[in-house]
Short mmCIF file of C-alpha atoms and ligand atoms in Angstrom, two decimals:
data_model
loop_
_atom_site.label_atom_id
_atom_site.label_comp_id
_atom_site.label_asym_id
_atom_site.label_seq_id
_atom_site.Cartn_x
_atom_site.Cartn_y
_atom_site.Cartn_z
CA MET J 211 15.89 8.83 -27.96
CA LEU J 212 11.89 9.07 -26.83
CA LYS J 213 10.55 5.72 -26.02
CA ASN J 214 7.39 7.38 -25.48
CA ASP J 215 4.76 9.68 -26.34
CA SER J 216 5.01 11.72 -22.08
CA GLU J 217 8.96 12.12 -22.94
CA LEU J 218 7.89 14.44 -25.83
CA PRO J 219 8.11 17.72 -24.73
CA PRO J 220 4.88 19.92 -24.95
CA ARG J 221 5.48 23.42 -26.87
CA ILE J 222 3.81 26.70 -27.05
CA LEU J 223 3.77 27.05 -30.78
CA LEU J 224 4.30 30.67 -32.04
CA GLY J 225 5.78 30.72 -35.43
CA PRO J 226 3.92 30.52 -38.48
CA GLY J 227 2.30 27.28 -38.27
CA PRO J 228 1.10 24.70 -36.74
CA SER J 229 0.10 25.92 -34.38
CA MET J 230 -1.95 24.47 -31.28
CA ALA J 231 -5.22 22.54 -31.21
CA ASN J 232 -7.81 23.10 -29.89
CA PRO J 233 -8.27 20.12 -26.97
CA ARG J 234 -11.92 19.60 -27.58
CA VAL J 235 -11.14 18.99 -31.33
CA LEU J 236 -7.58 16.44 -30.46
CA ASN J 237 -10.69 14.89 -28.47
CA ALA J 238 -13.21 14.70 -31.52
CA MET J 239 -10.28 13.06 -33.23
CA SER J 240 -10.25 10.16 -30.93
CA HIS J 241 -13.44 8.99 -32.08
CA SER J 242 -13.97 5.29 -33.68
CA MET J 243 -14.02 5.07 -37.14
CA LEU J 244 -17.10 5.07 -39.69
CA GLY J 245 -16.85 4.59 -42.82
CA TYR J 246 -16.68 6.76 -45.68
CA LEU J 247 -20.03 6.66 -46.84
CA ASP J 248 -21.43 5.87 -44.02
CA PRO J 249 -25.05 7.72 -43.51
CA ASP J 250 -23.72 9.52 -40.79
CA PHE J 251 -20.64 10.60 -41.71
CA MET J 252 -22.33 11.70 -44.65
CA VAL J 253 -24.17 13.70 -42.44
CA VAL J 254 -20.69 15.00 -41.11
CA LEU J 255 -19.73 16.21 -43.87
CA ASP J 256 -22.61 17.96 -44.65
CA GLU J 257 -21.48 20.30 -41.86
CA ILE J 258 -17.97 20.83 -42.47
CA SER J 259 -19.43 22.39 -45.73
CA ASP J 260 -21.95 24.15 -44.30
CA LEU J 261 -19.57 26.31 -41.71
CA ILE J 262 -16.86 25.59 -44.05
CA ALA J 263 -18.88 28.16 -46.27
CA ARG J 264 -19.94 29.64 -43.57
CA LEU J 265 -16.35 31.17 -42.07
CA TYR J 266 -14.67 31.57 -46.22
CA LYS J 267 -18.77 33.69 -46.31
CA THR J 268 -20.26 32.49 -49.41
CA LYS J 269 -22.93 30.07 -51.10
CA ASN J 270 -20.33 27.98 -52.89
CA LEU J 271 -19.22 24.84 -52.89
CA ALA J 272 -16.80 24.37 -49.59
CA MET J 273 -15.12 20.91 -48.99
CA ALA J 274 -12.49 19.85 -46.84
CA ILE J 275 -9.70 17.88 -48.99
CA PRO J 276 -7.27 15.37 -47.68
CA GLY J 277 -4.07 17.14 -46.92
CA THR J 278 -1.65 20.36 -46.20
CA GLY J 279 -2.46 24.07 -47.35
CA SER J 280 -0.51 23.14 -50.61
CA ALA J 281 -2.52 20.30 -51.52
CA GLY J 282 -5.55 23.31 -51.83
CA MET J 283 -2.79 25.60 -53.74
CA GLU J 284 -2.07 22.34 -56.18
CA ALA J 285 -5.92 21.55 -56.42
CA GLY J 286 -6.96 24.82 -57.84
CA PHE J 287 -3.97 24.81 -60.14
CA SER J 288 -3.84 21.57 -61.22
CA SER J 289 -8.02 21.52 -62.16
CA LEU J 290 -8.50 25.14 -63.26
CA LEU J 291 -5.12 25.12 -65.38
CA GLU J 292 -5.07 23.40 -68.82
CA PRO J 293 -1.83 23.69 -70.41
CA GLY J 294 -0.94 26.96 -72.14
CA ASP J 295 -4.02 28.95 -69.90
CA LYS J 296 -2.94 32.48 -68.82
CA VAL J 297 -2.42 33.43 -65.35
CA VAL J 298 -1.62 36.49 -64.18
CA MET J 299 0.01 36.04 -61.10
CA CYS J 300 0.65 38.60 -58.48
CA LEU J 301 3.85 38.21 -56.27
CA TYR J 302 5.33 39.50 -53.08
CA GLY J 303 6.22 36.78 -50.87
CA HIS J 304 8.18 33.49 -50.70
CA PHE J 305 4.00 31.54 -50.42
CA CYS J 306 3.50 33.65 -53.78
CA GLU J 307 6.83 31.73 -55.18
CA ARG J 308 5.62 28.78 -54.79
CA MET J 309 2.33 29.05 -56.11
CA PHE J 310 4.29 30.73 -59.65
CA GLU J 311 6.73 27.53 -59.16
CA MET J 312 2.60 25.13 -58.80
CA ALA J 313 1.36 27.32 -61.95
CA THR J 314 4.41 26.27 -63.69
CA ARG J 315 4.97 22.91 -63.45
CA VAL J 316 1.25 23.23 -64.79
CA GLY J 317 2.11 24.52 -68.11
CA ALA J 318 0.15 27.16 -68.05
CA ASN J 319 1.10 30.84 -69.91
CA VAL J 320 2.72 32.04 -66.59
CA VAL J 321 3.21 35.81 -66.02
CA PRO J 322 4.61 36.41 -63.07
CA ILE J 323 4.11 39.99 -61.73
CA ARG J 324 6.72 40.68 -58.70
CA ALA J 325 6.81 43.29 -56.13
CA GLN J 326 8.66 44.22 -53.68
CA TRP J 327 8.10 41.83 -50.77
CA GLY J 328 6.81 42.82 -46.98
CA GLU J 329 4.91 46.07 -48.71
CA PRO J 330 0.98 45.91 -49.66
CA PHE J 331 0.85 44.16 -53.30
CA PRO J 332 0.94 47.52 -55.63
CA GLU J 333 -2.39 46.99 -57.49
CA GLU J 334 -1.84 49.81 -60.52
CA LEU J 335 1.11 46.75 -61.85
CA LEU J 336 -2.28 44.38 -61.92
CA GLU J 337 -4.19 47.01 -63.32
CA ASN J 338 -1.30 48.33 -66.20
CA GLU J 339 -0.21 43.86 -67.10
CA LEU J 340 -4.20 43.12 -67.34
CA LYS J 341 -3.99 45.63 -70.21
CA ASN J 342 -1.98 43.35 -72.24
CA HIS J 343 -3.88 40.14 -71.90
CA PRO J 344 -7.22 40.28 -73.22
CA ASP J 345 -7.15 36.16 -72.70
CA VAL J 346 -6.54 35.88 -68.88
CA LYS J 347 -7.96 33.53 -67.44
CA LEU J 348 -6.78 33.03 -63.83
CA VAL J 349 -5.58 35.65 -61.59
CA THR J 350 -4.02 35.07 -58.56
CA ALA J 351 -3.32 36.77 -55.08
CA ILE J 352 -2.36 36.10 -51.15
CA HIS J 353 -4.53 36.96 -48.70
CA GLY J 354 -1.64 36.63 -45.58
CA GLU J 355 1.85 36.79 -46.86
CA THR J 356 2.65 34.70 -44.20
CA SER J 357 6.34 35.07 -45.58
CA THR J 358 6.36 38.76 -45.40
CA GLY J 359 4.10 38.92 -42.72
CA ILE J 360 1.62 41.00 -45.15
CA CYS J 361 -2.39 41.50 -45.08
CA GLN J 362 -3.11 42.09 -48.62
CA PRO J 363 -6.40 43.66 -49.51
CA LEU J 364 -8.14 42.31 -52.16
CA GLU J 365 -11.29 44.39 -53.48
CA ASN J 366 -9.17 46.58 -55.79
CA ILE J 367 -7.59 43.09 -56.90
CA SER J 368 -11.18 41.44 -57.43
CA SER J 369 -12.47 43.89 -59.54
CA ILE J 370 -9.34 44.76 -62.25
CA THR J 371 -10.05 41.13 -62.49
CA LYS J 372 -13.47 40.99 -63.11
CA GLU J 373 -13.69 43.66 -65.44
CA HIS J 374 -10.80 42.04 -67.37
CA GLY J 375 -13.71 38.72 -67.23
CA ALA J 376 -11.16 36.22 -65.00
CA MET J 377 -11.48 33.53 -62.37
CA PHE J 378 -10.31 34.72 -59.16
CA MET J 379 -8.08 32.35 -56.74
CA VAL J 380 -7.12 33.54 -52.98
CA ASP J 381 -4.84 32.17 -51.01
CA ALA J 382 -6.15 32.30 -47.85
CA VAL J 383 -4.13 29.82 -45.91
CA THR J 384 -3.09 31.76 -42.93
CA THR J 385 -5.90 34.48 -42.46
CA LEU J 386 -9.20 31.79 -43.03
CA GLY J 387 -10.94 32.23 -39.41
CA GLY J 388 -8.35 35.19 -38.62
CA THR J 389 -9.32 37.98 -40.70
CA ASP J 390 -12.03 38.47 -42.54
CA LEU J 391 -12.94 37.17 -45.54
CA ASP J 392 -15.43 37.64 -48.11
CA VAL J 393 -15.43 35.32 -50.38
CA ASP J 394 -18.44 35.96 -52.74
CA LYS J 395 -18.53 40.13 -52.11
CA LEU J 396 -15.05 39.71 -53.41
CA SER J 397 -16.01 37.70 -56.24
CA ILE J 398 -13.85 35.19 -55.29
CA ASP J 399 -13.77 31.56 -57.44
CA TYR J 400 -11.70 29.86 -55.85
CA ALA J 401 -9.52 29.77 -52.24
CA TYR J 402 -7.46 27.38 -50.18
CA SER J 403 -6.95 27.78 -46.12
CA ALA J 404 -5.33 24.85 -44.21
CA SER J 405 -6.32 23.42 -40.74
CA GLN J 406 -3.03 23.75 -38.94
CA LYS J 407 -3.35 28.33 -38.64
CA CYS J 408 -6.33 29.77 -37.79
CA LEU J 409 -8.43 26.82 -37.43
CA GLY J 410 -6.87 25.33 -33.80
CA ALA J 411 -7.34 22.35 -35.53
CA PRO J 412 -3.80 20.06 -36.76
CA PRO J 413 -2.18 19.96 -39.73
CA GLY J 414 -4.01 17.85 -42.72
CA LEU J 415 -6.95 18.73 -44.58
CA SER J 416 -7.47 21.67 -46.83
CA PRO J 417 -10.89 23.48 -46.85
CA VAL J 418 -11.58 25.35 -50.44
CA VAL J 419 -14.41 27.47 -51.58
CA VAL J 420 -15.14 26.88 -55.65
CA SER J 421 -17.50 28.25 -57.02
CA ASP J 422 -20.39 28.00 -59.89
CA GLU J 423 -17.91 29.86 -62.86
CA ALA J 424 -14.78 28.19 -61.71
CA MET J 425 -16.28 24.66 -61.61
CA ALA J 426 -17.96 25.05 -65.19
CA THR J 427 -15.15 25.89 -65.83
CA ILE J 428 -12.69 22.35 -64.41
CA LEU J 429 -15.56 20.41 -66.11
CA SER J 430 -15.57 21.71 -69.85
CA ARG J 431 -12.03 21.34 -69.71
CA LYS J 432 -10.34 19.29 -72.92
CA THR J 433 -7.79 18.62 -71.24
CA LYS J 434 -7.86 15.66 -67.57
CA PRO J 435 -5.73 17.87 -64.87
CA TYR J 436 -2.23 16.43 -63.95
CA SER J 437 -3.81 15.41 -61.49
CA TRP J 438 -6.40 12.72 -59.93
CA TYR J 439 -5.74 13.34 -56.65
CA LEU J 440 -6.38 16.15 -56.27
CA ASP J 441 -8.75 16.67 -58.96
CA LEU J 442 -11.73 19.35 -58.01
CA SER J 443 -14.22 17.74 -59.78
CA LEU J 444 -13.53 14.14 -58.55
CA LEU J 445 -13.44 15.27 -55.16
CA ALA J 446 -16.79 17.16 -55.52
CA ASN J 447 -18.52 13.89 -56.49
CA TYR J 448 -17.94 12.48 -53.08
CA TRP J 449 -19.40 16.46 -51.32
CA ASN J 450 -22.37 16.49 -53.54
CA GLU J 451 -25.00 14.74 -53.63
CA ARG J 452 -23.67 11.62 -55.61
CA ARG J 453 -21.29 10.48 -53.04
CA ILE J 454 -19.07 8.73 -55.70
CA TYR J 455 -16.35 6.90 -53.73
CA HIS J 456 -12.92 9.10 -54.91
CA HIS J 457 -10.28 8.26 -52.16
CA THR J 458 -10.91 6.90 -48.17
CA THR J 459 -11.46 10.05 -46.32
CA PRO J 460 -9.39 11.28 -44.11
CA VAL J 461 -12.46 10.20 -40.91
CA SER J 462 -10.66 11.26 -37.57
CA MET J 463 -9.76 14.60 -39.71
CA MET J 464 -12.75 15.78 -40.11
CA PHE J 465 -13.92 14.63 -36.83
CA GLY J 466 -11.71 17.17 -35.89
CA ILE J 467 -11.72 19.99 -38.17
CA ARG J 468 -15.95 20.01 -37.85
CA GLU J 469 -15.37 20.35 -34.06
CA ALA J 470 -12.73 22.66 -34.55
CA LEU J 471 -15.62 24.74 -36.99
CA ASN J 472 -17.89 24.70 -34.27
CA ILE J 473 -15.21 25.53 -31.43
CA ILE J 474 -14.39 29.38 -34.15
CA PHE J 475 -18.72 30.43 -34.29
CA GLU J 476 -19.06 29.55 -30.75
CA GLU J 477 -16.87 32.28 -30.24
CA GLY J 478 -18.50 34.42 -32.76
CA LEU J 479 -15.91 35.06 -35.80
CA GLU J 480 -16.08 38.61 -34.97
CA ASN J 481 -14.62 38.11 -31.57
CA ARG J 482 -12.15 35.84 -32.55
CA PHE J 483 -11.42 38.43 -35.17
CA ALA J 484 -10.71 41.31 -32.52
CA ARG J 485 -8.48 38.32 -30.65
CA HIS J 486 -6.32 38.01 -33.03
CA GLU J 487 -5.68 41.50 -33.49
CA LYS J 488 -5.26 42.91 -30.10
CA ASN J 489 -2.95 39.74 -29.20
CA ALA J 490 -0.90 40.98 -32.44
CA GLU J 491 -0.77 44.34 -31.06
CA ILE J 492 0.19 43.75 -27.84
CA LEU J 493 2.92 41.49 -28.99
CA ARG J 494 4.09 44.30 -31.67
CA SER J 495 3.88 47.24 -28.22
CA GLY J 496 5.63 44.83 -26.09
CA LEU J 497 8.39 43.88 -29.20
CA LYS J 498 8.77 47.78 -30.31
CA SER J 499 9.62 48.61 -26.12
CA MET J 500 12.02 46.70 -26.39
CA GLN J 501 13.70 48.81 -29.16
CA PHE J 502 13.17 45.89 -31.77
CA ASP J 503 12.15 46.73 -35.49
CA LEU J 504 9.46 45.43 -37.12
CA LEU J 505 9.19 44.83 -40.76
CA GLY J 506 5.77 46.70 -42.30
CA SER J 507 3.60 48.60 -41.16
CA GLY J 508 0.60 50.36 -41.09
CA LYS J 509 -2.94 48.69 -41.39
CA SER J 510 -1.82 46.13 -44.29
CA ARG J 511 0.20 44.32 -41.41
CA LEU J 512 -0.90 40.09 -40.78
CA ASN J 513 -1.74 39.66 -37.66
CA GLN J 514 -1.10 36.14 -37.33
CA ILE J 515 2.27 37.20 -37.92
CA THR J 516 4.77 39.63 -36.82
CA PRO J 517 8.29 39.81 -38.55
CA VAL J 518 10.85 41.02 -35.64
CA ILE J 519 13.71 41.85 -37.28
CA ILE J 520 17.37 40.52 -36.54
CA PRO J 521 19.52 43.26 -34.32
CA PRO J 522 22.93 42.93 -35.87
CA GLY J 523 24.43 41.08 -32.84
CA VAL J 524 21.99 39.13 -32.24
CA ASP J 525 22.55 35.29 -33.64
CA GLY J 526 19.37 34.76 -34.91
CA ASN J 527 18.85 31.03 -35.35
CA GLU J 528 20.93 30.22 -31.32
CA VAL J 529 17.89 32.81 -29.95
CA ALA J 530 15.01 30.31 -31.47
CA ASP J 531 17.17 27.05 -30.46
CA GLN J 532 17.19 28.26 -27.03
CA LEU J 533 13.25 29.64 -26.64
CA LEU J 534 12.89 26.24 -27.99
CA ARG J 535 14.76 23.89 -25.78
CA GLU J 536 14.59 26.00 -22.36
CA PHE J 537 11.08 27.80 -22.87
CA ASN J 538 9.50 25.00 -25.22
CA ILE J 539 8.10 27.89 -27.34
CA GLU J 540 8.72 27.60 -31.61
CA ILE J 541 9.02 30.51 -33.53
CA GLY J 542 9.54 30.79 -37.40
CA LYS J 543 12.54 31.68 -39.12
CA GLY J 544 13.02 33.53 -42.17
CA LEU J 545 12.74 31.99 -45.34
CA GLY J 546 14.09 33.11 -49.32
CA ASP J 547 15.03 36.97 -49.31
CA PHE J 548 14.79 36.55 -45.39
CA ALA J 549 16.50 33.34 -44.13
CA GLY J 550 18.67 34.99 -41.14
CA LYS J 551 17.15 38.14 -41.15
CA ILE J 552 13.95 37.81 -39.19
CA TRP J 553 12.16 36.00 -36.81
CA ARG J 554 8.52 35.30 -37.93
CA ILE J 555 6.15 35.20 -34.36
CA GLY J 556 3.03 33.52 -35.53
CA LEU J 557 0.05 34.39 -32.90
CA MET J 558 -2.79 31.95 -34.87
CA GLY J 559 -5.77 30.46 -33.70
CA GLU J 560 -5.18 28.47 -30.52
CA SER J 561 -1.80 30.36 -30.17
CA SER J 562 -3.08 33.75 -30.12
CA GLN J 563 -3.19 34.32 -26.06
CA THR J 564 -1.93 36.98 -24.46
CA GLU J 565 -0.55 34.59 -21.74
CA TYR J 566 1.43 33.29 -24.64
CA VAL J 567 2.34 36.77 -25.34
CA PHE J 568 3.56 37.51 -22.56
CA ALA J 569 5.58 34.21 -22.31
CA PHE J 570 7.08 35.08 -25.38
CA LEU J 571 8.23 38.77 -24.57
CA SER J 572 9.78 37.79 -21.26
CA ALA J 573 11.44 34.48 -22.28
CA LEU J 574 13.16 36.67 -25.28
CA GLU J 575 14.52 39.15 -23.02
CA SER J 576 16.42 36.23 -20.54
CA VAL J 577 17.51 34.72 -23.91
CA LEU J 578 18.58 38.23 -25.48
CA ILE J 579 20.12 39.06 -21.83
CA HIS J 580 22.47 34.96 -22.06
CA GLN J 581 23.80 36.65 -25.08
CA GLU J 582 25.07 40.05 -23.75
CA PHE J 583 22.52 42.30 -25.71
CA PRO J 584 22.17 45.69 -24.13
CA LEU J 585 17.95 46.10 -23.84
C1 LIG L 1438 1.90 27.47 -44.73
C2 LIG L 1438 0.97 28.54 -46.33
C3 LIG L 1438 1.26 27.44 -46.78
C4 LIG L 1438 1.36 26.32 -47.08
O1 LIG L 1438 0.39 25.53 -46.19
P1 LIG L 1438 0.91 23.93 -45.98
O2 LIG L 1438 0.15 23.89 -45.53
O3 LIG L 1438 2.41 24.04 -45.30
O4 LIG L 1438 0.89 22.74 -47.11
C5 LIG L 1438 0.55 28.08 -48.84
N1 LIG L 1438 0.80 29.67 -48.17
C6 LIG L 1438 0.71 30.37 -46.91
C7 LIG L 1438 0.27 31.73 -47.19
C8 LIG L 1438 0.82 30.12 -45.79
O5 LIG L 1438 1.11 31.12 -45.04
#
């Protein structure tokens, strides 16, 4: 049994999240409480909103809503869709299937388009399917599928969606702050992310952006969203100048994400994206030189997660456990169809550091030697 804090081990988090939190963020979170309507706290909220909008490259309404990435996902589905509304969903991984599940729970008329996991989604499938659905209201996609290591190009999906007059919803949980995402250029009506992946903060907030069209759609609903807590119009009334109390704001998390966003702009977006790219490249070449096969190829590779195929004869769980126990390094395991077949090495936000890549590669080597695997 752990008796106190100091007995909890420090870990190097190289999984699918949470990733490491910047110490400046943790410090900022220790600020004493402010009330959720304190005028000085309102200044903090406005700053956060501006910084989130800058990060998403949009003029749309930006908020940090309580909960993790899945809360952002659920706020989107429950607010944008009413029972019977048609949503066409591009599905190519575990988190896409979570979106499918949520849309189904709303009672929407869900049209799934399932494609091969580990490959970019073939946009022609969407083009063909939409011809059958002139009444489509919403199209969904994931920018970075963390379960398969795919960074989905969004330009064509966006233009096909807009040609059919639908709204476009994007999961940016793994990519925001690590890969460029231009919400206005891509005409994204709703995007959501999470504080704990590429932003360098602990889990607990979901930064979201909502277009005017999306908000107008929500305000003209015939039925109320099934979720009161995640109703984007109620949340917006606190973030806009009306400042209407909705729930007790997680104040410390707000201090944390504000610092995290400031750190991101101190580094510079281009530098940050380049750092994610460079460290992923070092990791991939290190793994390849150890004769590992990686899932996926080419430019649709996600820099935030590198899926490694577990070679025959290697006990994947044992390797992950040993890395954790002996080297304090956490890596991710496979999800869904990929359970037991791959490891997922995450290099997100604060965790994307060259020294961690080398620490991981040498720890992996020593664990495999221990397992008498010929390297
Ligand atoms: C992690 C993740 C989620 C879920 O986010 P939580 O913060 O765990 O709720 C959703 N989508 C993608 C692509 C993710 O990587």
